[in-house]
XYZ file of C-alpha atoms in Angstrom:
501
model
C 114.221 12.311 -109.158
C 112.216 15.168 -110.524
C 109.621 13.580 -112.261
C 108.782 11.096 -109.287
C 107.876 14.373 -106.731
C 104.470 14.037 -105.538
C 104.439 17.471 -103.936
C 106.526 20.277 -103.608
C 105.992 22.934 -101.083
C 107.608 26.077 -101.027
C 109.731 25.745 -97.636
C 110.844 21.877 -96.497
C 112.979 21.725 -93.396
C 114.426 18.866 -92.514
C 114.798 17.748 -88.597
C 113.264 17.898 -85.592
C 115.641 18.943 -83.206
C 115.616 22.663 -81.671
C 116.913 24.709 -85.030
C 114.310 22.618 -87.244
C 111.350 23.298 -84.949
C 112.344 26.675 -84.175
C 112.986 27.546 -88.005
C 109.050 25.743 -88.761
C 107.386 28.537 -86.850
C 109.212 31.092 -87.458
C 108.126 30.560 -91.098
C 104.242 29.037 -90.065
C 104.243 32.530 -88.313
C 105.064 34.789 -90.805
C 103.789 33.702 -94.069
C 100.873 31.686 -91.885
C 99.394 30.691 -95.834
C 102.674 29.022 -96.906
C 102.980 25.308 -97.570
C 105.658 24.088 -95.096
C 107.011 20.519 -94.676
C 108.831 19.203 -91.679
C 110.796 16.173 -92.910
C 111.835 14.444 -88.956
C 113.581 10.475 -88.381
C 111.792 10.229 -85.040
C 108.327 10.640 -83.832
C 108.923 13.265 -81.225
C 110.129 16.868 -82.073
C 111.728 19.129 -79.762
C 110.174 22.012 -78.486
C 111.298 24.842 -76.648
C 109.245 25.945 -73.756
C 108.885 28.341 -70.848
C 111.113 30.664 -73.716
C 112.303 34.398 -71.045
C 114.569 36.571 -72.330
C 116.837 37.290 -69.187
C 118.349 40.175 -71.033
C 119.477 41.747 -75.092
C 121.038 38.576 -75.505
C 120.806 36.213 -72.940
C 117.956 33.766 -73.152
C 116.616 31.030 -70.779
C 114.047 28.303 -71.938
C 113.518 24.707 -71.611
C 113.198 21.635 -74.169
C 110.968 19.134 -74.355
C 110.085 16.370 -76.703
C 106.834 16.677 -78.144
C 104.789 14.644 -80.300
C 104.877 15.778 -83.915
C 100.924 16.923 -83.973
C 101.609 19.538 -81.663
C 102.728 21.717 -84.175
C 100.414 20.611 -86.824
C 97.212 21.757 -84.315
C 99.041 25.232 -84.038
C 100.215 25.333 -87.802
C 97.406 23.978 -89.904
C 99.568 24.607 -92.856
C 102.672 21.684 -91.935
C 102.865 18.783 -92.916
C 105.127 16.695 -90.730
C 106.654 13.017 -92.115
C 108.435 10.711 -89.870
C 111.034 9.520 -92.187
C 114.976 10.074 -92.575
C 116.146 11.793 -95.633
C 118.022 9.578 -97.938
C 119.137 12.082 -100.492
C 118.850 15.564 -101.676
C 118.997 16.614 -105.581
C 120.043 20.796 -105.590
C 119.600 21.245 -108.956
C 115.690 19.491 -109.256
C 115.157 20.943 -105.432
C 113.758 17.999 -104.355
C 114.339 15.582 -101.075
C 113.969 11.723 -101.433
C 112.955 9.892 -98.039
C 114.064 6.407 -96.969
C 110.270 5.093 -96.714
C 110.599 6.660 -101.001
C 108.715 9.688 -100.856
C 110.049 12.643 -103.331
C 109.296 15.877 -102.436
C 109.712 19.078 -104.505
C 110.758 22.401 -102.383
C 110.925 26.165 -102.990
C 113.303 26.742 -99.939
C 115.065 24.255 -98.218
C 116.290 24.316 -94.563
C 118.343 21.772 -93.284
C 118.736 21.239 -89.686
C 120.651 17.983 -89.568
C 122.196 18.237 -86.357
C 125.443 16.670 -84.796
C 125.949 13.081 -84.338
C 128.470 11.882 -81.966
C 131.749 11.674 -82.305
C 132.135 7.800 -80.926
C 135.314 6.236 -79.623
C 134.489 3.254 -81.397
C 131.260 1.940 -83.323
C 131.723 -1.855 -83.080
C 131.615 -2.314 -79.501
C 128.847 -3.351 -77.475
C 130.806 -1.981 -74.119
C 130.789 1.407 -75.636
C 127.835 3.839 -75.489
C 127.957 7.135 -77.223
C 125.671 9.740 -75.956
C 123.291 12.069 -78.000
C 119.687 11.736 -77.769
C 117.167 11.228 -75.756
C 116.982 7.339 -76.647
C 120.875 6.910 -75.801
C 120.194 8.006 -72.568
C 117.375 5.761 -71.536
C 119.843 3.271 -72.988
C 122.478 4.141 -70.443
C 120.122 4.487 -67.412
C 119.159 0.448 -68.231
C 123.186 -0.410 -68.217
C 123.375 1.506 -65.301
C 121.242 -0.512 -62.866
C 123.347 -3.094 -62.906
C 126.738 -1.403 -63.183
C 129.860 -0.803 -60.290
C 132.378 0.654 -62.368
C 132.134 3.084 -65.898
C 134.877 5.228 -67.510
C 133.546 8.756 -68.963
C 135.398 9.795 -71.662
C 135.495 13.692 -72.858
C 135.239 17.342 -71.413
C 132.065 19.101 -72.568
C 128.582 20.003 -71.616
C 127.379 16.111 -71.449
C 130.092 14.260 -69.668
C 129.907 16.807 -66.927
C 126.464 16.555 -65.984
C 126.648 12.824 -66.264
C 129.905 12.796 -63.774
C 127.652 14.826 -61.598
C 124.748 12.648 -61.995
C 125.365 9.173 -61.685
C 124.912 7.582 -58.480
C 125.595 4.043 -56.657
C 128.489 3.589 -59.505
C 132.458 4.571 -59.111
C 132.747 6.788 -62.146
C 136.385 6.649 -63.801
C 136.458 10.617 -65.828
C 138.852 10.595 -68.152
C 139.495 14.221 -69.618
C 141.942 15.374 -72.228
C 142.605 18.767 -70.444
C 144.065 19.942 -67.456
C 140.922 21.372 -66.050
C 137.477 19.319 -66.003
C 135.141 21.599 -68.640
C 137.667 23.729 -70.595
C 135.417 24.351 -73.305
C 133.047 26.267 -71.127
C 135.790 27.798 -68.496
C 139.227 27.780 -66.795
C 140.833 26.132 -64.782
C 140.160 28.497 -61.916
C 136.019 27.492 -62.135
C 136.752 23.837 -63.083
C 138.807 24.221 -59.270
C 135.598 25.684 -57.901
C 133.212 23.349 -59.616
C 135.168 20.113 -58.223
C 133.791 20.210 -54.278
C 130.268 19.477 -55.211
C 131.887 16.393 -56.500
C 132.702 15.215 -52.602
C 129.402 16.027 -51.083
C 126.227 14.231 -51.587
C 123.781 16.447 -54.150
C 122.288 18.933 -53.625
C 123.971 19.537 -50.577
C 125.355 23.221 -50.599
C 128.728 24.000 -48.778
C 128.928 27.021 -46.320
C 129.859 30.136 -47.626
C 132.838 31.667 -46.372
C 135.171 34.347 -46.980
C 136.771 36.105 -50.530
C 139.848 33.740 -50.137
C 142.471 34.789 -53.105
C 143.869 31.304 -54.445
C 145.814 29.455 -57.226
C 145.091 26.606 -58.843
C 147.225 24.115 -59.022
C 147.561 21.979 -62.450
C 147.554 18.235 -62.341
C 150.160 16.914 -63.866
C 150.455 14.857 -67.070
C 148.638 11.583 -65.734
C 148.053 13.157 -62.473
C 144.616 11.498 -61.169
C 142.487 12.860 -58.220
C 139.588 10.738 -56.521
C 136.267 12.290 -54.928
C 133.881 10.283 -52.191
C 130.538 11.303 -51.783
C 128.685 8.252 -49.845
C 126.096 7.571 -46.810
C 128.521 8.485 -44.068
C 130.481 11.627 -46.484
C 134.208 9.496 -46.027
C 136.762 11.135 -47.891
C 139.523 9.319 -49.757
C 142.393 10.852 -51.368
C 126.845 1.258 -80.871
C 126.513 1.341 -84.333
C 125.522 4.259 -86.631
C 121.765 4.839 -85.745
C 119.292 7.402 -87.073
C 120.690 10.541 -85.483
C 118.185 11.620 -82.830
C 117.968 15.287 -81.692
C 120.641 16.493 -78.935
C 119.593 15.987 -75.477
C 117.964 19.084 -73.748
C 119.787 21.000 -71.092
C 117.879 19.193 -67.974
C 117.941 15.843 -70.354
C 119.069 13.563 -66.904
C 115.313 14.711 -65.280
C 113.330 12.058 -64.602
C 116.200 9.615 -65.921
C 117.464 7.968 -62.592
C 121.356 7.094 -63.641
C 121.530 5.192 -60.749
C 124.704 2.134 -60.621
C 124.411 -1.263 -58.188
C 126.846 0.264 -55.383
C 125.522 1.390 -52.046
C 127.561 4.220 -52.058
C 126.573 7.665 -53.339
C 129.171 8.933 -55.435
C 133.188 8.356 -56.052
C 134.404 10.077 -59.110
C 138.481 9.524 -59.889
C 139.504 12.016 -62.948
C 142.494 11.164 -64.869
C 143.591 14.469 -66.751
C 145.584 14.825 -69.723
C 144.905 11.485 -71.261
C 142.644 9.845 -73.782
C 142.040 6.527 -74.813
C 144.677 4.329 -76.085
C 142.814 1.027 -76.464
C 139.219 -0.704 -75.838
C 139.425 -4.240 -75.522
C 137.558 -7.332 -73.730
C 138.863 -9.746 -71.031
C 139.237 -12.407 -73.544
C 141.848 -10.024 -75.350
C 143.203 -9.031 -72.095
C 144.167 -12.335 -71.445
C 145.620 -12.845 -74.947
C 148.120 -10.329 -74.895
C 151.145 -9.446 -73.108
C 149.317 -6.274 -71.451
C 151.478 -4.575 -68.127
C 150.023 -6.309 -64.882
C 147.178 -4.817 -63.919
C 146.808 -2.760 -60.566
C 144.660 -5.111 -58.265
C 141.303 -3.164 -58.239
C 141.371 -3.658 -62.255
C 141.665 -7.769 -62.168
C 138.603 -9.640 -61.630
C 136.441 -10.505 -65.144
C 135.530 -6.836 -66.027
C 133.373 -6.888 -69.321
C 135.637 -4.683 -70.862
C 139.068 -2.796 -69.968
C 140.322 0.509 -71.569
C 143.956 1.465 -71.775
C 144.783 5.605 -71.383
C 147.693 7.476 -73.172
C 148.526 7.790 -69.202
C 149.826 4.220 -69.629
C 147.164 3.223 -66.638
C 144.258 0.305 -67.488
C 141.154 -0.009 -66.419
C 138.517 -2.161 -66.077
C 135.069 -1.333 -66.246
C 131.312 -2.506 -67.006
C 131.402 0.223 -69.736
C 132.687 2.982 -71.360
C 130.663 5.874 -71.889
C 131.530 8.345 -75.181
C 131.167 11.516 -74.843
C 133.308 13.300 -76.648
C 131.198 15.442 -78.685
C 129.084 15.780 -82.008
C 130.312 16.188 -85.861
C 128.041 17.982 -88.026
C 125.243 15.358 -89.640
C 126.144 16.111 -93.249
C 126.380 12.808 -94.756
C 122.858 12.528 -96.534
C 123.096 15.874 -98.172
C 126.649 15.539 -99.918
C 125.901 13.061 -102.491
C 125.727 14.883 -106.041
C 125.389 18.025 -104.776
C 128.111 21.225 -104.355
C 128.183 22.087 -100.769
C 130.704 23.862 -99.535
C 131.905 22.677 -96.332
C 134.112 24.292 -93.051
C 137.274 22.679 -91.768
C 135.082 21.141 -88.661
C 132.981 19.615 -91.272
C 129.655 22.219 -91.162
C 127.984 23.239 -93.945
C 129.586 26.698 -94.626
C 126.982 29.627 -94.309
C 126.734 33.141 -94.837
C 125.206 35.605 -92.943
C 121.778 35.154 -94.314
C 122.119 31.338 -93.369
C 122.169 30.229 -96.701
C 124.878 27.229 -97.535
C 126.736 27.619 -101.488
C 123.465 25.518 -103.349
C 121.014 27.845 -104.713
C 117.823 28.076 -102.080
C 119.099 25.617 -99.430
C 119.764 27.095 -96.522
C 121.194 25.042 -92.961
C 120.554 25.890 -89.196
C 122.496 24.624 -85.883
C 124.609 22.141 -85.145
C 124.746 20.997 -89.027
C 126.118 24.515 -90.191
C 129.228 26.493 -90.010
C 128.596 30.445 -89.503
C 131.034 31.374 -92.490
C 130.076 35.391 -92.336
C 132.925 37.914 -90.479
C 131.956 37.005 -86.825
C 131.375 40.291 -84.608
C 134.639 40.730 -82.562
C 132.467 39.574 -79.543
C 130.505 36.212 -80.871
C 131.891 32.430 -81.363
C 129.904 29.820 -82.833
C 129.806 26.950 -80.062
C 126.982 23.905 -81.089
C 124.598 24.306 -78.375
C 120.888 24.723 -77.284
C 120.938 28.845 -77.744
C 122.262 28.533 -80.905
C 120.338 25.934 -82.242
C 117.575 27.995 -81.352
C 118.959 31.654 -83.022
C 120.011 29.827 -86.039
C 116.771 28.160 -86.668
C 114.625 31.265 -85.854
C 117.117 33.812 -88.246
C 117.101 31.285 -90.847
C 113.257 30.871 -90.857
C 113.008 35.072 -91.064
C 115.970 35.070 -94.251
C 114.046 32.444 -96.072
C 110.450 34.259 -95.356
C 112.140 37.710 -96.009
C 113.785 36.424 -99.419
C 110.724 35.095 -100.786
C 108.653 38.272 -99.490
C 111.717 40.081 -101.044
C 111.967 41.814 -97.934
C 115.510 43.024 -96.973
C 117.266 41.810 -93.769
C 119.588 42.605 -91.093
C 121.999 40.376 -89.628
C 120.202 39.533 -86.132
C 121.315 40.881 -83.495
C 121.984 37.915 -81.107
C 124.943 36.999 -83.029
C 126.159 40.441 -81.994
C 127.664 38.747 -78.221
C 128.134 35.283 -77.484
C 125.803 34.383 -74.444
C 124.588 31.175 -72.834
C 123.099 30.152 -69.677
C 123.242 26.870 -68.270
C 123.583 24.797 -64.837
C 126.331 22.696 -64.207
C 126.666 20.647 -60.929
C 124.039 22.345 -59.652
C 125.115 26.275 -60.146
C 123.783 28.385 -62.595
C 126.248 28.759 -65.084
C 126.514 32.485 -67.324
C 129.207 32.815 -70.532
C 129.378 36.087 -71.857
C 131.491 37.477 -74.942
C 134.756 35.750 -75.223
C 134.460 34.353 -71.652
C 137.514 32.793 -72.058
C 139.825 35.269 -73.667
C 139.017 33.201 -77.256
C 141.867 34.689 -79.726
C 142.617 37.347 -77.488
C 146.041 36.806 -77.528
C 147.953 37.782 -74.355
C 146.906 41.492 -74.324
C 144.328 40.657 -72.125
C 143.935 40.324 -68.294
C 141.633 38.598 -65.695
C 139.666 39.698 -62.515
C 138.375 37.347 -60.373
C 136.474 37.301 -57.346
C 135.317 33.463 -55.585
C 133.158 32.724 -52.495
C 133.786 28.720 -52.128
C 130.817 26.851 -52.761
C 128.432 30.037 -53.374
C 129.943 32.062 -56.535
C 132.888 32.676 -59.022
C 132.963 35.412 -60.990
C 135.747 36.340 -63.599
C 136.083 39.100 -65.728
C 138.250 39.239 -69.241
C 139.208 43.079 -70.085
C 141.395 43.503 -73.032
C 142.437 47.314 -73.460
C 140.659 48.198 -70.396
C 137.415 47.587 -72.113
C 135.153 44.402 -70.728
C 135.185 41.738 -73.368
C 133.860 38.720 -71.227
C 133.099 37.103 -68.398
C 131.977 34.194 -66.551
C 129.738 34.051 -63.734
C 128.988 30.883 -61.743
C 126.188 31.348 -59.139
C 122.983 33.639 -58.447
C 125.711 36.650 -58.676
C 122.867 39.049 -60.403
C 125.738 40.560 -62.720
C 124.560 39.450 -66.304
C 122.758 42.464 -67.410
C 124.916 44.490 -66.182
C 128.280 42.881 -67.269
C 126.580 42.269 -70.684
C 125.883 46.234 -70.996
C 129.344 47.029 -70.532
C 130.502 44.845 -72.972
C 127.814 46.168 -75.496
C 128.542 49.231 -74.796
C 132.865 49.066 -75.057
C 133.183 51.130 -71.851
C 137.136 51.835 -70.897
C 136.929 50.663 -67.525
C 140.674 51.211 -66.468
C 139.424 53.858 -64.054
C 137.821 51.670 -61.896
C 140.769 48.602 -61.760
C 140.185 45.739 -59.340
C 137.237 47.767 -57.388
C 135.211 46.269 -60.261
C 134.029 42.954 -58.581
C 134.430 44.936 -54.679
C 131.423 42.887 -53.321
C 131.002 45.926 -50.799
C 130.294 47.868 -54.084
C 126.742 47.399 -56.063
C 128.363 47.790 -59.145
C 125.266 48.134 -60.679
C 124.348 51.604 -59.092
C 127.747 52.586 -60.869
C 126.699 51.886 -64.354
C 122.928 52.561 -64.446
């Protein structure tokens, strides 16, 4: 492959999600005379936009797909080509393109992203959910759908649940608690009204009422109305596209054929048993169906739960896997047990001058006690600007300090309409039982939980406009023993913040 390179620059980066983009200006920026090549599948890129830093570590921006030549006006020194990467050659440093290009690089970056983990990729009833394009795809099935089944507990699946209108939305989650990979039960319990009113109505505010959460049992299943008159009643392998931006269901109407507003049923503690089609259905000696499931649904899935259901489609989304599979081929990489591309703590994978950023990579350095890797937007983001200053500070043979962002875990987000803060290990992550919890809700206006271990802050979640971040986030910086102040911490008659200015 080596003698067929028709250029080489000195840094190539490879995708055009958040970590790639991010990690091309970083560079652009600080060796502006540097040849730098942006190797991207599709012909948008994502950039981030309206960037604030809230506070040390907490960061708020927005993403937005962008045609490519955006960052060619602002970098004249990129060159950007629309192609996927078929295979990389370590030892010759070079990258050969599916359209046949070989290119030669100094310092390699690459930013491959996640793809998703689908239930199943022969099966034209189920849609995974990634990219921008997969969820145009989903808002055409959706005109002309009464009945989906959501499958999976994270980020995606809960602002689709949310989301989707005019359709009777089947959630099928593997927990006990709706969103257990961004908090407890207890939130997942305050988070479930706004399923029952119509959006973005807000409920009335009442009083600090203390209360338990009850867990659903195995196969336990709990329905929520939102319509008109508020009733209550009990593909294959594609090019992977960059992740969907926080806000990705703007301007995408995920509207269903049903008059009503919303009706989301969750079925905890299950997953999927078995996706087949009517014509199977009627095939095979399956249990009698309950009688909202018969009629000629397109497809019908079977939960662990040992219930069936039929629906018009099932949506996947159940996650990503790191997007490794071009890169392995030949080469030495050493990978993590989820799959990554291991790292150290200059971002730099076990091949000589390749280095890997977001949702591809593995951080393989000692983690501060306070930081977890989790593949999302922030991260992306981090990753691609710290790799962008190692590689520009190794060829400048500058030296470099771990950054410091990686020194707390912190993400903001909205979910069901709430702004959504995770600090630290906001949900006592290997903590062990040492630790202990303080919480303090207002229904439908705020939750706010606290995770001290050793009387020192080491989390926290906050759910609302509480106004607590900064300072919560100092005084788990700074390590504070907070014993003598017990559970007058959250006291809403106390401005907590005049206590630790």
């Amino acid at each position: 492959m080596a003698d067929r390179k028709e250029k080489t620059f000195r840094f190539v980066i490879v995708g055009g999600g958040i970590a790639g983009v991010t990690c091309v200006e970083q560079l652009s920026s600080q060796i502006p005379s540097a040849d730098v090549a942006l190797i991207t599948a599709g012909p948008h890129i994502k950039a981030v936009t309206n960037y604030k830093q809230v506070s040390k570590t907490l960061e708020e921006f927005d993403v937005e797909e962008r045609p490519a030549s955006v960052l060619v006006e602002k970098f004249p020194n990129l060159t950007v080509i629309h192609s996927a990467v078929k295979s990389l050659d370590t030892q010759s440093h070079s990258v050969e393109t599916a359209d046949g290009r070989v290119l030669g690089y100094e310092k390699l970056c690459i930013c491959g992203g996640g793809t998703p983990k689908l239930l199943t990729w022969d099966n034209p009833y189920v849609l995974g959910i990634r990219d921008t394009d997969s969820a145009q795809h989903l808002q055409k099935q959706l005109s002309s759908a009464k009945r989906i089944v959501v499958v999976g507990n994270g980020g995606i699946a809960l602002e689709l649940v949310y989301e989707v209108e005019g359709c009777e939305v089947i959630w099928a989650v593997k927990d006990k608690a709706i969103g257990n990979t961004f908090f407890d039960a207890g939130a997942a319990q305050f988070l479930i009204p706004s399923l029952e009113v119509d959006k973005p109505g807000k409920a009335a505010p009442c009083k600090r009422p203390r209360y338990t959460t009850e867990e659903p049992g195995p196969g336990a299943s709990q329905t929520f109305t939102a319509d008109k008159n508020a009733r209550r009643h009990g593909s294959g392998p594609t090019e992977a596209g960059s992740a969907l931006g926080p806000d990705w269901h703007e301007g995408i109407v995920l509207r269903g054929a049903e008059q009503l507003s919303r009706r989301v049923s969750l079925e905890y503690q299950c997953e999927v048993e078995k996706i087949f089609t009517s014509a199977q259905l009627l095939n095979s000696p399956q249990q009698p169906l309950r009688p909202e499931n018969e009629g000629p649904w397109p497809v019908y899935i079977k939960l662990t739960n040992g219930k069936t259901f039929g629906c018009d489609f099932v949506v996947s989304a159940t996650g990503v896997v790191p997007n490794t599979e071009p890169f392995l081929h030949g080469n030495n990489f050493a990978l993590a047990d989820d799959g990554g591309l291991q790292v150290d703590d200059h971002m730099m994978t076990s091949e000589p001058d390749v280095y890997a950023a977001g949702d591809v990579c593995t951080a393989c350095w000692e983690h501060s006690a306070l930081w977890q890797q989790m593949r999302l937007w922030t991260q992306a983001r981090q990753m691609g600007w710290y790799a962008g200053r190692c590689m520009a500070a190794h060829v400048l043979s500058e030296p470099i300090e771990l950054d410091f962002c990686f020194e707390l875990f912190s993400h903001i987000t909205k979910f069901f309409n709430y702004k959504v803060v995770l600090l630290g290990k906001f949900n006592g992550q290997g903590l062990g039982p040492d630790h202990e919890l303080l919480l303090r809700c207002t229904k439908g206006q705020e939750y706010v939980k606290v995770v001290l271990s050793g009387g020192r802050m080491v989390g926290a979640v906050l759910i609302g406009e509480t106004d607590l971040e900064e300072t919560f986030e100092n005084l788990i910086l700074n390590q504070m023993d907070l014993t003598p102040y017990g559970e007058e911490l959250l006291n809403p008659n106390i401005d907590i913040e005049d206590y630790f200015d």
